[in-house]
XYZ file of C-alpha atoms in Angstrom:
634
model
C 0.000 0.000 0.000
C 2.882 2.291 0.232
C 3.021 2.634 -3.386
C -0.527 4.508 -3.682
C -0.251 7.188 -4.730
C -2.455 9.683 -2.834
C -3.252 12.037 -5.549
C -4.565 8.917 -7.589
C -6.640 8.131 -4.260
C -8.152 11.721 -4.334
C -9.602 12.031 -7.831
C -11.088 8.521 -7.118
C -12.974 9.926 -4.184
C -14.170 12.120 -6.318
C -15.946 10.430 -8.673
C -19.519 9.102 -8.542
C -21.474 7.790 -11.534
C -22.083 4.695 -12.991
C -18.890 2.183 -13.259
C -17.183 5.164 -11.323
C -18.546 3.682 -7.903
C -16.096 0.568 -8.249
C -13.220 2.817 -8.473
C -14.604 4.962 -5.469
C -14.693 1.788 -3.304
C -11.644 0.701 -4.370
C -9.911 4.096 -3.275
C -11.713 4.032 -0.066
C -10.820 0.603 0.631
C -7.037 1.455 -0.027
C -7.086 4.451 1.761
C -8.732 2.752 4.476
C -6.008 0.064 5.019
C -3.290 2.908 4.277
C -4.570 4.176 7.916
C -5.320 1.270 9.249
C -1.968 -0.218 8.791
C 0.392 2.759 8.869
C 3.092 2.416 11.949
C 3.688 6.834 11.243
C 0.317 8.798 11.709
C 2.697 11.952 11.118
C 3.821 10.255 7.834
C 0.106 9.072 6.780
C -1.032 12.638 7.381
C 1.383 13.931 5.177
C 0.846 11.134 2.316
C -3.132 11.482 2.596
C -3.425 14.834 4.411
C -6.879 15.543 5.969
C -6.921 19.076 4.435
C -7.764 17.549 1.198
C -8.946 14.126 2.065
C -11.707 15.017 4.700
C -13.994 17.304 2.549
C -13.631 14.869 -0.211
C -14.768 11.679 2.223
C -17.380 14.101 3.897
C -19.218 15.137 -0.271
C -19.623 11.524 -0.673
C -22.120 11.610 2.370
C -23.638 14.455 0.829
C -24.357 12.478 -2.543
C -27.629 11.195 -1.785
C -27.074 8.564 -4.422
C -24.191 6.891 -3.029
C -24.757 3.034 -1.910
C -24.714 1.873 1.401
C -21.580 0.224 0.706
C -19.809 2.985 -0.289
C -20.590 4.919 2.811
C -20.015 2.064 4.864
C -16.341 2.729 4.108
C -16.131 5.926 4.007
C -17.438 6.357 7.598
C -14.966 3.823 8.640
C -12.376 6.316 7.095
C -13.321 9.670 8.144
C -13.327 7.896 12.274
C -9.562 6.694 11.538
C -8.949 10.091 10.610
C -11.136 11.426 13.959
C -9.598 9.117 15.628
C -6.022 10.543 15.832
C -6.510 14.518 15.860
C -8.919 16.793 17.407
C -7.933 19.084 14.221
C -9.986 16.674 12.104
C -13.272 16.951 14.021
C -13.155 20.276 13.044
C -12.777 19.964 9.318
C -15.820 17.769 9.252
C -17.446 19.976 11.262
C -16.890 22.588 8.761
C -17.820 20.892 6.091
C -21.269 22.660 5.679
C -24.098 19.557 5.860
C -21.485 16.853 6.563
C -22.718 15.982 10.266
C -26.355 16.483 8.830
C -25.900 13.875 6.225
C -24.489 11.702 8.528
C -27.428 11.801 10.917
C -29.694 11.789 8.034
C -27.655 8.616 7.173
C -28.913 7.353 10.350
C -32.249 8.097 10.764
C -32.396 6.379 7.064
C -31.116 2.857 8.158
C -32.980 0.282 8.080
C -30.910 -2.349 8.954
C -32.389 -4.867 7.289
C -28.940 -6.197 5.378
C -25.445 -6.742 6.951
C -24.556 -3.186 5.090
C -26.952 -1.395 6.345
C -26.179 -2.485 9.645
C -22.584 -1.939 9.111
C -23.464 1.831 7.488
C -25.304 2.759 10.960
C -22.656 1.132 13.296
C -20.179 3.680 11.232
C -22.102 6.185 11.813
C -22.693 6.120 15.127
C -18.945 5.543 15.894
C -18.258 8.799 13.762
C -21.252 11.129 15.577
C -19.431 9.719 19.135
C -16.273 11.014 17.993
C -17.261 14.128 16.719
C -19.386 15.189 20.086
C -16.191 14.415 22.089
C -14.920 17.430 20.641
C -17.857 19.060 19.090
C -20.964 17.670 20.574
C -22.810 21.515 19.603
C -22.626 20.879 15.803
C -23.905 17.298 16.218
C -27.069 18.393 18.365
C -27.483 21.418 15.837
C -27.726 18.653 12.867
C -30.165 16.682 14.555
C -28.379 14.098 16.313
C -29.773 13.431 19.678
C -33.333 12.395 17.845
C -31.559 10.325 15.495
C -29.893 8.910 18.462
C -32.688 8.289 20.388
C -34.544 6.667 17.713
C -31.677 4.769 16.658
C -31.412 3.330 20.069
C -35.546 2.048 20.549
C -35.968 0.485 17.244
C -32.854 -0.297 16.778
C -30.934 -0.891 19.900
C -31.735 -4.954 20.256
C -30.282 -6.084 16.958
C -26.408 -4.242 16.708
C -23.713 -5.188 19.032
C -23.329 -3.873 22.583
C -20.347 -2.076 21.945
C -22.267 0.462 19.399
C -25.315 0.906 21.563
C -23.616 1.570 24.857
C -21.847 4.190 21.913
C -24.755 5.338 20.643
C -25.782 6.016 24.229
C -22.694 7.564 25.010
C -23.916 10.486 22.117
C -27.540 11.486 23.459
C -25.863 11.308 26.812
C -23.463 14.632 25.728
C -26.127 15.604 23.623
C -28.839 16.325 26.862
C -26.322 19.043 27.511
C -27.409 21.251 25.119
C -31.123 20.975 25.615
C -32.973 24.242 26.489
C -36.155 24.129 28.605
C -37.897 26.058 25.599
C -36.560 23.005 22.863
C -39.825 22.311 21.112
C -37.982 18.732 20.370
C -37.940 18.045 24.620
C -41.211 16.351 24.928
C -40.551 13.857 22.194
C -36.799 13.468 24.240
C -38.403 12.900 27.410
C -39.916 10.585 26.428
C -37.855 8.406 24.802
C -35.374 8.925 27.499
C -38.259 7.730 30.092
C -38.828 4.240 28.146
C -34.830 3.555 28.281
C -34.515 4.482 31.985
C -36.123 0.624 31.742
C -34.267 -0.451 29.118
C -32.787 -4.060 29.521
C -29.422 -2.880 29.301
C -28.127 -1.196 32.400
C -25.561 0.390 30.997
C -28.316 1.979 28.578
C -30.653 2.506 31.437
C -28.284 4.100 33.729
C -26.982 6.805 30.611
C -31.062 7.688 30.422
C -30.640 8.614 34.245
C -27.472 10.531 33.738
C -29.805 12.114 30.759
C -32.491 13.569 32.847
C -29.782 14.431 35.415
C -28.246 16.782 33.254
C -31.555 18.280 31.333
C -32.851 18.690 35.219
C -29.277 20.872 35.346
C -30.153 23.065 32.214
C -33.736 23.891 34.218
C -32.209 24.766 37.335
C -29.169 27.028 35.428
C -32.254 28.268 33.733
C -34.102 29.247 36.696
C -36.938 27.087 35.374
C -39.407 24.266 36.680
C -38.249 20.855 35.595
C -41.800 19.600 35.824
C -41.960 18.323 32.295
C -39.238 16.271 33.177
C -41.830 14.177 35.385
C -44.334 13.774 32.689
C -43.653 10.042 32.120
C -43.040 9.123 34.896
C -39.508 9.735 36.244
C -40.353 9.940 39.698
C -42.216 6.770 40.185
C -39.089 5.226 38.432
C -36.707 7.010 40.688
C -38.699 5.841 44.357
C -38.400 2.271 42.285
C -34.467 2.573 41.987
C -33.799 4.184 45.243
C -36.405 1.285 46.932
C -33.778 -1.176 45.064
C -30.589 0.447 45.948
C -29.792 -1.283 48.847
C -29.985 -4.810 46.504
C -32.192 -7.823 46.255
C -34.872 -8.648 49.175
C -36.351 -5.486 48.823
C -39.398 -4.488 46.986
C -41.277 -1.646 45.379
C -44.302 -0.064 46.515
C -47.870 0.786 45.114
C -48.732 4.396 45.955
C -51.241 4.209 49.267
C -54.723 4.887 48.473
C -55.024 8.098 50.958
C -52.265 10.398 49.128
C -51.870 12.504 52.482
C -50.441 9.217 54.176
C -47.282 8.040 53.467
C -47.890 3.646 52.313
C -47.833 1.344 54.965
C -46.242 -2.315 55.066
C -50.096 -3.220 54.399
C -50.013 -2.305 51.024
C -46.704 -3.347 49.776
C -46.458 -5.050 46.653
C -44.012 -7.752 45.811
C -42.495 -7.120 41.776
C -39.030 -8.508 40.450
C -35.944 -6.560 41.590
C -33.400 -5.336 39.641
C -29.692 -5.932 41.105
C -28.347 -3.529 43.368
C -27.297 0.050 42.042
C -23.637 1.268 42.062
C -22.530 3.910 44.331
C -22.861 6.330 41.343
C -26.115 5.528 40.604
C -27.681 6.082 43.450
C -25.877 9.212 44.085
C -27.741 10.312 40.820
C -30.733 8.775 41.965
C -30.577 11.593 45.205
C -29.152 14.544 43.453
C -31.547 14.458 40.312
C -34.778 14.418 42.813
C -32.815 17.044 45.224
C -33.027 19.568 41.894
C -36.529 17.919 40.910
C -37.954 19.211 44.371
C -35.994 22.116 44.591
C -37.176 23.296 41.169
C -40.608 22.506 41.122
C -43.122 22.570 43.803
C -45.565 20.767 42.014
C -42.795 17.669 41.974
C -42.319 18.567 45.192
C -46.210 18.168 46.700
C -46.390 15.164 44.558
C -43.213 13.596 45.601
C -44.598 14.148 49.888
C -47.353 12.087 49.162
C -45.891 9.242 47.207
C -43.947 6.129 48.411
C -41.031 8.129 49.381
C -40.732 7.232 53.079
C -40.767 3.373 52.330
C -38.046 3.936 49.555
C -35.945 6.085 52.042
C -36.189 3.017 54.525
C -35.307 0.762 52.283
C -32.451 2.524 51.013
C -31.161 3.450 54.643
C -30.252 -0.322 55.090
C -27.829 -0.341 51.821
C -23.834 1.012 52.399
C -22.156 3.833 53.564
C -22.309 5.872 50.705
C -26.507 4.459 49.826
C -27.409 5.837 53.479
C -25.161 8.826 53.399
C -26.909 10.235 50.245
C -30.534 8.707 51.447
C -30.019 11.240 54.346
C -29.335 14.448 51.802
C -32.427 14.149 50.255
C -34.371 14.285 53.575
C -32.053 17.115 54.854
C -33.606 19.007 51.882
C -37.097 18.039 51.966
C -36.973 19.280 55.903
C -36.160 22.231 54.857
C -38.802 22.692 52.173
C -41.357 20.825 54.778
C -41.118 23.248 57.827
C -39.491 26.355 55.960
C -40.633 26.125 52.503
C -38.889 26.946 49.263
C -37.683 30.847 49.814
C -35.371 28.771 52.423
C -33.253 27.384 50.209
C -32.062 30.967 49.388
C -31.651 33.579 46.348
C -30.256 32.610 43.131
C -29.461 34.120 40.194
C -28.881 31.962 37.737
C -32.376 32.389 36.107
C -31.874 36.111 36.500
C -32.440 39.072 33.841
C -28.518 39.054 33.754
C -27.923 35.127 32.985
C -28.211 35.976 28.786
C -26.395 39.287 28.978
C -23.446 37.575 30.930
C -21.765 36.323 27.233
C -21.482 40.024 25.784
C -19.482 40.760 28.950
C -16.869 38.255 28.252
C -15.031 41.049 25.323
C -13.521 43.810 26.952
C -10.823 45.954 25.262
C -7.230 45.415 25.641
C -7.022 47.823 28.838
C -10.274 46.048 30.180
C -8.571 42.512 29.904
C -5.743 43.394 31.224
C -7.380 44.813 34.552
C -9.102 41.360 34.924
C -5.784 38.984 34.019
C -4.426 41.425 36.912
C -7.501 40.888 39.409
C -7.225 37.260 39.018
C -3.408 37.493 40.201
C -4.834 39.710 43.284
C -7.254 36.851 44.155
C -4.020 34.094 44.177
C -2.143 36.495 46.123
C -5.093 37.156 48.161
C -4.709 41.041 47.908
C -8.518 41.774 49.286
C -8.433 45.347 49.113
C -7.408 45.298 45.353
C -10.428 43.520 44.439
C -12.640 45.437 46.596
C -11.365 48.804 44.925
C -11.771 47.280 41.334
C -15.650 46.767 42.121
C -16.383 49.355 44.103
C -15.033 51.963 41.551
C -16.924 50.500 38.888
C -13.544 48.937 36.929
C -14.859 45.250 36.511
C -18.264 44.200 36.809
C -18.848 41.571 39.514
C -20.445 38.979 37.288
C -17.777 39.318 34.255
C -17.073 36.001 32.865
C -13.420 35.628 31.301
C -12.646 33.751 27.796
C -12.654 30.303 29.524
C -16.059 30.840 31.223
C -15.301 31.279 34.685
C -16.027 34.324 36.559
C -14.015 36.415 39.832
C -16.288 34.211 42.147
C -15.102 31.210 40.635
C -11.463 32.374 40.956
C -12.065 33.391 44.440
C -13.735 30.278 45.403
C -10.580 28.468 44.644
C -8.027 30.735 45.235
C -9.123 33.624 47.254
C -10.377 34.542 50.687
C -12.937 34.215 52.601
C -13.403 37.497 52.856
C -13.331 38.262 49.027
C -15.875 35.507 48.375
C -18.257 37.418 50.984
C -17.709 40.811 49.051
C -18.449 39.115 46.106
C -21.712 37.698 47.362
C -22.661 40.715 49.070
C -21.914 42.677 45.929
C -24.509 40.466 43.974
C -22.126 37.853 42.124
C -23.960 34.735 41.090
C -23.077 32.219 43.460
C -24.253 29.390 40.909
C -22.313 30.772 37.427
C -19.943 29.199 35.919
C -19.738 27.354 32.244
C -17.524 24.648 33.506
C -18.452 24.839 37.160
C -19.777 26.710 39.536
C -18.358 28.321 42.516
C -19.308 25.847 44.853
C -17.816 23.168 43.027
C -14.408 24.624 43.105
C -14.728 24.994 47.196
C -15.010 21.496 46.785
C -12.657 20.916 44.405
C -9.803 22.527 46.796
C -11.106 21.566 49.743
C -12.682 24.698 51.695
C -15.220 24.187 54.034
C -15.204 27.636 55.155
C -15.860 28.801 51.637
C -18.762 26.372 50.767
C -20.136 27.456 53.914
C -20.602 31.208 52.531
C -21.711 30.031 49.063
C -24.495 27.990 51.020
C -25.231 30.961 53.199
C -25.983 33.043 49.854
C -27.716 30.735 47.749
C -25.518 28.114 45.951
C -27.224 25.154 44.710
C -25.523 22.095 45.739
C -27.053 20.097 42.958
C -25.669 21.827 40.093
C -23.499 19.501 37.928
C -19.902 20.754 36.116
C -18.979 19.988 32.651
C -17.866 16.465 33.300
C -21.533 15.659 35.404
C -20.223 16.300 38.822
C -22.120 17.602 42.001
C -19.947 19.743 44.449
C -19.955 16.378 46.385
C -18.888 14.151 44.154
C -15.955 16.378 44.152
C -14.998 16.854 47.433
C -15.279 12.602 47.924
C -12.508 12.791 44.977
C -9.892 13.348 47.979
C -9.522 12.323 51.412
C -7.315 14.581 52.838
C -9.135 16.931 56.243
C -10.519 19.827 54.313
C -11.778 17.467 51.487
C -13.866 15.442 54.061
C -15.205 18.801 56.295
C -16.730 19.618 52.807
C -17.704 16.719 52.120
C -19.681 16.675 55.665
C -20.722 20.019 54.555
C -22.560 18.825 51.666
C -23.687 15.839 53.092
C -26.424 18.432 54.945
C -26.200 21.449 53.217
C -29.617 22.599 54.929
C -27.597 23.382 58.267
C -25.934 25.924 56.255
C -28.106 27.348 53.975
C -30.694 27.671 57.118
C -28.765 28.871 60.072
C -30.944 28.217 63.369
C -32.885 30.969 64.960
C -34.858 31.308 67.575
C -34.975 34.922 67.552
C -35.451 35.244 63.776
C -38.407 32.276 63.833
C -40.298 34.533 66.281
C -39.903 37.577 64.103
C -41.201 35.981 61.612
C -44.794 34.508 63.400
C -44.621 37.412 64.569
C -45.088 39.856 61.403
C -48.060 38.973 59.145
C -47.555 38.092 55.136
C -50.289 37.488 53.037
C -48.723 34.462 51.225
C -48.986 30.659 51.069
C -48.396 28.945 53.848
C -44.483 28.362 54.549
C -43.769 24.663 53.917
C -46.505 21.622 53.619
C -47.993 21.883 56.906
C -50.134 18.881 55.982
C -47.202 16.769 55.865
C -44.479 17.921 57.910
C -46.356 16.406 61.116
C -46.462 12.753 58.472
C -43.113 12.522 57.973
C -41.734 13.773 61.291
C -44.008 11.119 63.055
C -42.360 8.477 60.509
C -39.014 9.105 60.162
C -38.043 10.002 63.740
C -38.162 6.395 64.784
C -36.138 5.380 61.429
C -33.669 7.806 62.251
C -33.465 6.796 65.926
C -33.237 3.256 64.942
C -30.783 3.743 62.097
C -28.448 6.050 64.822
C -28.278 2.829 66.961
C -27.985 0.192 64.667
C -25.222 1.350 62.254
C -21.374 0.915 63.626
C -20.437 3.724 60.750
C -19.076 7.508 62.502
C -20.266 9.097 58.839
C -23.870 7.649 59.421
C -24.346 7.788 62.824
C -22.942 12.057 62.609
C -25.978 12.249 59.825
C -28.890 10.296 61.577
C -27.828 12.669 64.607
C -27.914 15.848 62.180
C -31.517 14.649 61.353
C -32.798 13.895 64.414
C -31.996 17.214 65.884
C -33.630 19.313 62.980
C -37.005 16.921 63.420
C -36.731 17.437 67.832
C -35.977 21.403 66.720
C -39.309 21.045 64.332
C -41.545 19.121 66.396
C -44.798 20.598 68.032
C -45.316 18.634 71.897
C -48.672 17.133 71.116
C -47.340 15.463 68.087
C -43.931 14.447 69.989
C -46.340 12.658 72.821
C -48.540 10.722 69.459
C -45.213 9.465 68.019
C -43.345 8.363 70.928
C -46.769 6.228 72.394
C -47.274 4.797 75.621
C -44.431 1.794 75.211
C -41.991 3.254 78.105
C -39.498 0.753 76.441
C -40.248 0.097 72.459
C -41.613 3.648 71.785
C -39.873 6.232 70.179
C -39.904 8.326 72.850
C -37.313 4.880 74.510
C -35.702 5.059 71.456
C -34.852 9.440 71.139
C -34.147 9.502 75.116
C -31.538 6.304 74.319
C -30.016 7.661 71.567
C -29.010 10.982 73.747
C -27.496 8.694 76.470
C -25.672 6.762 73.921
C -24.161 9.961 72.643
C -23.362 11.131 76.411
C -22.229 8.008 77.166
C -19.473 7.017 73.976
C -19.374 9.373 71.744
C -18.539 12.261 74.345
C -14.711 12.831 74.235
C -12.357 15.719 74.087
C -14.762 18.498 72.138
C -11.727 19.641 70.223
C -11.417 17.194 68.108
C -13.404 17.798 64.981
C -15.381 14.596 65.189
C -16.094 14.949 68.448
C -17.220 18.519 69.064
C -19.353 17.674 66.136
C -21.498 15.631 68.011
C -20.941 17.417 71.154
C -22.533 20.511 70.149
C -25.385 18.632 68.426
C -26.026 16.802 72.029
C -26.069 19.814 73.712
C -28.956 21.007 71.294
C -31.156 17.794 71.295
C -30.675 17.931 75.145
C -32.214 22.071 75.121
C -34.991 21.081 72.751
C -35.657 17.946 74.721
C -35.769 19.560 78.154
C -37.711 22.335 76.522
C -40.027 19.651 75.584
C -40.272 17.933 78.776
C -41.249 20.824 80.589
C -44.538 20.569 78.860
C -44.453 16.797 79.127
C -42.657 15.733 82.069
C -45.089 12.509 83.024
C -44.621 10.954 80.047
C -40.749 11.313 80.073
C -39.654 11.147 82.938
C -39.506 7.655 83.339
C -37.544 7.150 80.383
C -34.768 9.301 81.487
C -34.540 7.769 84.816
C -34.922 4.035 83.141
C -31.781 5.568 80.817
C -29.864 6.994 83.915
């Protein structure tokens, strides 16, 4: 094959009629092997260069007339060519209608002969490589429906390797999918029947899917709730019921939707195998931004199965129960304090679409910013105080690689400089790779997340590579990594600071609005879950679990009215919750109370000393009923 000679190869390519198409094939074959085989790319290049060679392969998938044998090959080519340089993606790229035809290519297979097969494996190998590098022109062509279809009608008759790739493209495709799409109902869809696709490979890139459209609603500032119209929830309580592995079961939706199901009306289906770590991490995240996006998710969600699926997943591993926990850290917040709780953000703001003409200063206007970012590494506060207060850089600028001065701060500055920021306005949740939050976590700064948390900053949002803040910070082990990580694991004890004080204020002044929380089911799930929690504090042997059953037990004693603490706890003086809450404080008092110092411990020091306050306050209104139990406790 050496002695081809490549200008022969190229007026080959070119032609196209008749008798010509054996000659066309031939070339593409040769040229084919010619990559295949070569042991220099750098010499290849140079003997077929993609300059010349690309737009000729990509006008033979603009022929409409060319056989599905032809293009068969020349797919095969133009991916050895993607395959090597990034360069090349973006010659086909601009190679005006070449990703089109492809899709079209696609959408146009029928796969009823071994070519045709072959033609749409190619093709979907070829649209994967391109979105590595390029997934916007892809999406722009049509690609994630062609995907998408590709993968229902077609997905049980190719091999595994090209639908987990064919997967792999409308998983970077979701990306790019705007709430206003008119294409997103027809997506949801699809992406709802392969979230039970046989495949769990396929079925777990559908939940990464919705995970990252759910991300594009809350950047937007806009209510996922068409996300839920197939069904998504009911499929998520049915994964996170599963999550702790076989021997547990689903449940059918009680028949009073103000009461959580009972163990009366559970109903026995097949279970799938136990999810990974990952999965079930995306299981909690993508209904933490469901419910914090959309309250009519959110009322739904309160009345469904939840508390069963929470039980159930409370008995799986560390990381199952850790992330069980989060989710019910949220929903106490939106329970008791309602959604204006989880504080302000921006992100759907009047300034989200004008933030890209802001990115192009002048020379003197870049400059200042390259020389603001070095203040923030050096930590020179009162430079970057001067440069907003006098007007020199606006606070929300975002600089060529999409990250803004909050960003920069969050990972390199001060404390004090990510407070300005905040207090100055900055948009705790911007970011086009990540946002500020994630690069707290990223670095490991638990006094930093704290602030972002404290002014808004949504610890749901997902980076570039699908990421939550969390996921980041449990990248690294070292101290700061893991107080961030704790952090995150209840971000509700940060982004609601408690306050007696402030709580009275508020009964206090009277605002003609809805009702703060879901007082008709805050009392349902406090009288519920307090005896999980309780149980789950003194049956696990794990510090992480046993810190965040405490953490949840305290907000629910804080929360708790007296009449409805006397219902839950019953009569039992032994096997009633009220036995089980005045245990779990003596267990505390009794091991886990060592020298208060020490992070761990002053942890769960502090939080002892609160549940005792609240309990005692309790008591005083109570003291018959309780009194027993401490004195049976000692």
């Amino acid at each position: 094959m050496a002695d081809v000679d490549p200008e022969t190869l190229l007026e080959w390519l070119s032609m196209g009629q008749g008798d010509e198409r054996d000659m066309q094939l031939i070339a593409l074959e040769q040229l084919c092997m010619l990559l295949l085989m070569s042991d220099n790319v750098d010499r290849c290049f140079e003997c077929c260069p993609p300059r010349t060679f690309l737009p000729a392969l990509c006008r033979i998938f603009l022929d409409e007339l060319v056989p599905d044998s032809v293009l068969e090959v020349t797919a095969r080519a133009i991916t050895y060519y993607l395959d090597v340089s990034a360069e090349c993606t973006r010659r086909v790229v601009a190679m005006e209608g070449a990703v089109k035809a492809i899709c079209s290519r696609l959408s146009g297979a029928g796969l009823g002969s071994r070519v045709s097969r072959d033609l749409a494996e190619q093709c979907i190998k070829v649209l994967e490589l391109v979105c590595a590098r390029e997934a916007g022109a892809v999406f722009e062509a049509g690609g994630l429906p062609c995907a998408l279809c590709f993968i229902r009608e077609h997905g049980a008759r190719v091999h595994r390797d090209t639908l987990h790739s064919a997967m792999a493209v409308v998983t970077r495709l979701c990306g790019k999918v705007e709430p206003q799409d008119k294409a997103l109902p027809d997506c949801v869809e699809a992406l709802s029947v392969l979230l039970r696709h046989e495949d769990a490979h396929v079925a777990d890139g559908a939940l990464r899917c919705f995970a990252s459209l759910a991300d594009r609603f809350s950047r937007r500032g806009t209510d996922p709730a068409p996300l839920a119209s197939n069904g998504l929830v009911s499929e998520l309580l049915y994964r996170l019921s599963n999550a702790a592995g076989p021997g547990t079961s689903a449940t059918a939706t009680c028949s009073n939707p103000k009461t959580p199901p009972s163990s009366s009306t559970v109903t026995t289906v097949p279970t799938p195998e136990p999810k990974s770590c990952a999965s079930v991490s995306t299981i909690i995240s993508l209904l933490s931004t469901l419910c914090r996006g959309s309250p009519s998710i959110t009322h739904d969600l309160l009345r469904s199965e939840l508390p069963d699926a929470i039980e159930k997943a409370l008995k799986g591993d560390e990381r199952c129960a850790l992330d069980s926990m989060r989710l019910i850290d949220l929903l106490l917040v939106l329970l008791f304090e309602g959604r204006s709780a989880l504080g302000r953000s921006t992100t759907g703001g009047p300034s989200g679409p004008l933030l890209p003409r802001l990115r192009r200063l002048d020379s003197a206007g870049e400059k200042s910013h390259r020389q603001l970012i070095d203040c923030i590494r050096s930590k020179d506060t009162d430079a970057l105080i001067e440069a907003i207060d006098t007007g020199g850089i606006e606070v929300n600028f975002m600089d060529d690689v999409g990250q803004t001065l909050l960003n920069w701060a969050s990972a390199f500055g001060t404390q004090e400089m990510v407070e300005f920021l905040c207090d100055r306005g900055a948009d705790v949740n911007k970011g086009q790779r990540s946002s500020s939050l994630h690069y707290a976590a990223c670095f490991g700064r638990p006094a930093i997340a704290k602030v972002l948390l404290r002014h808004g900053a949504n610890p749901d949002l997902r980076d570039e590579d699908g990421k939550t803040p969390l996921d980041k910070a449990r990248e690294r082990v070292d101290e700061g990594h893991r107080e961030v990580a704790a952090i995150l694991q209840s971000p509700g004890e940060w982004m609601l600071p408690p306050s007696q004080e402030h709580k009275k204020l508020e009964t206090e002044v009277e605002e003609f609005t809805e009702p703060k929380g879901d007082p008709e089911m805050a009392p349902v799930y406090l009288k519920r879950l307090l005896p999980v929690f309780c149980a789950t504090f003194q049956s696990t042997m794990l510090p992480s679990v046993r810190k965040a059953s405490l953490s949840l037990i305290r907000k629910m004693v804080h929360y708790i009215q007296p009449e409805l603490l006397i219902e839950t706890c019953g009569s039992d003086k032994t096997g009633g919750c009220g036995a089980m809450l005045v245990e779990v404080i003596a267990n505390v008092l009794d091991n886990e109370y060592c020298p208060w110092y020490e992070y761990e411990y002053e942890y769960e020091y502090r939080t002892t000393l609160v549940l005792c306050h609240y309990v005692i306050a309790l008591l005083e209104t109570s003291v018959q009923h309780f009194l027993n139990l401490f004195s049976l406790f000692g």
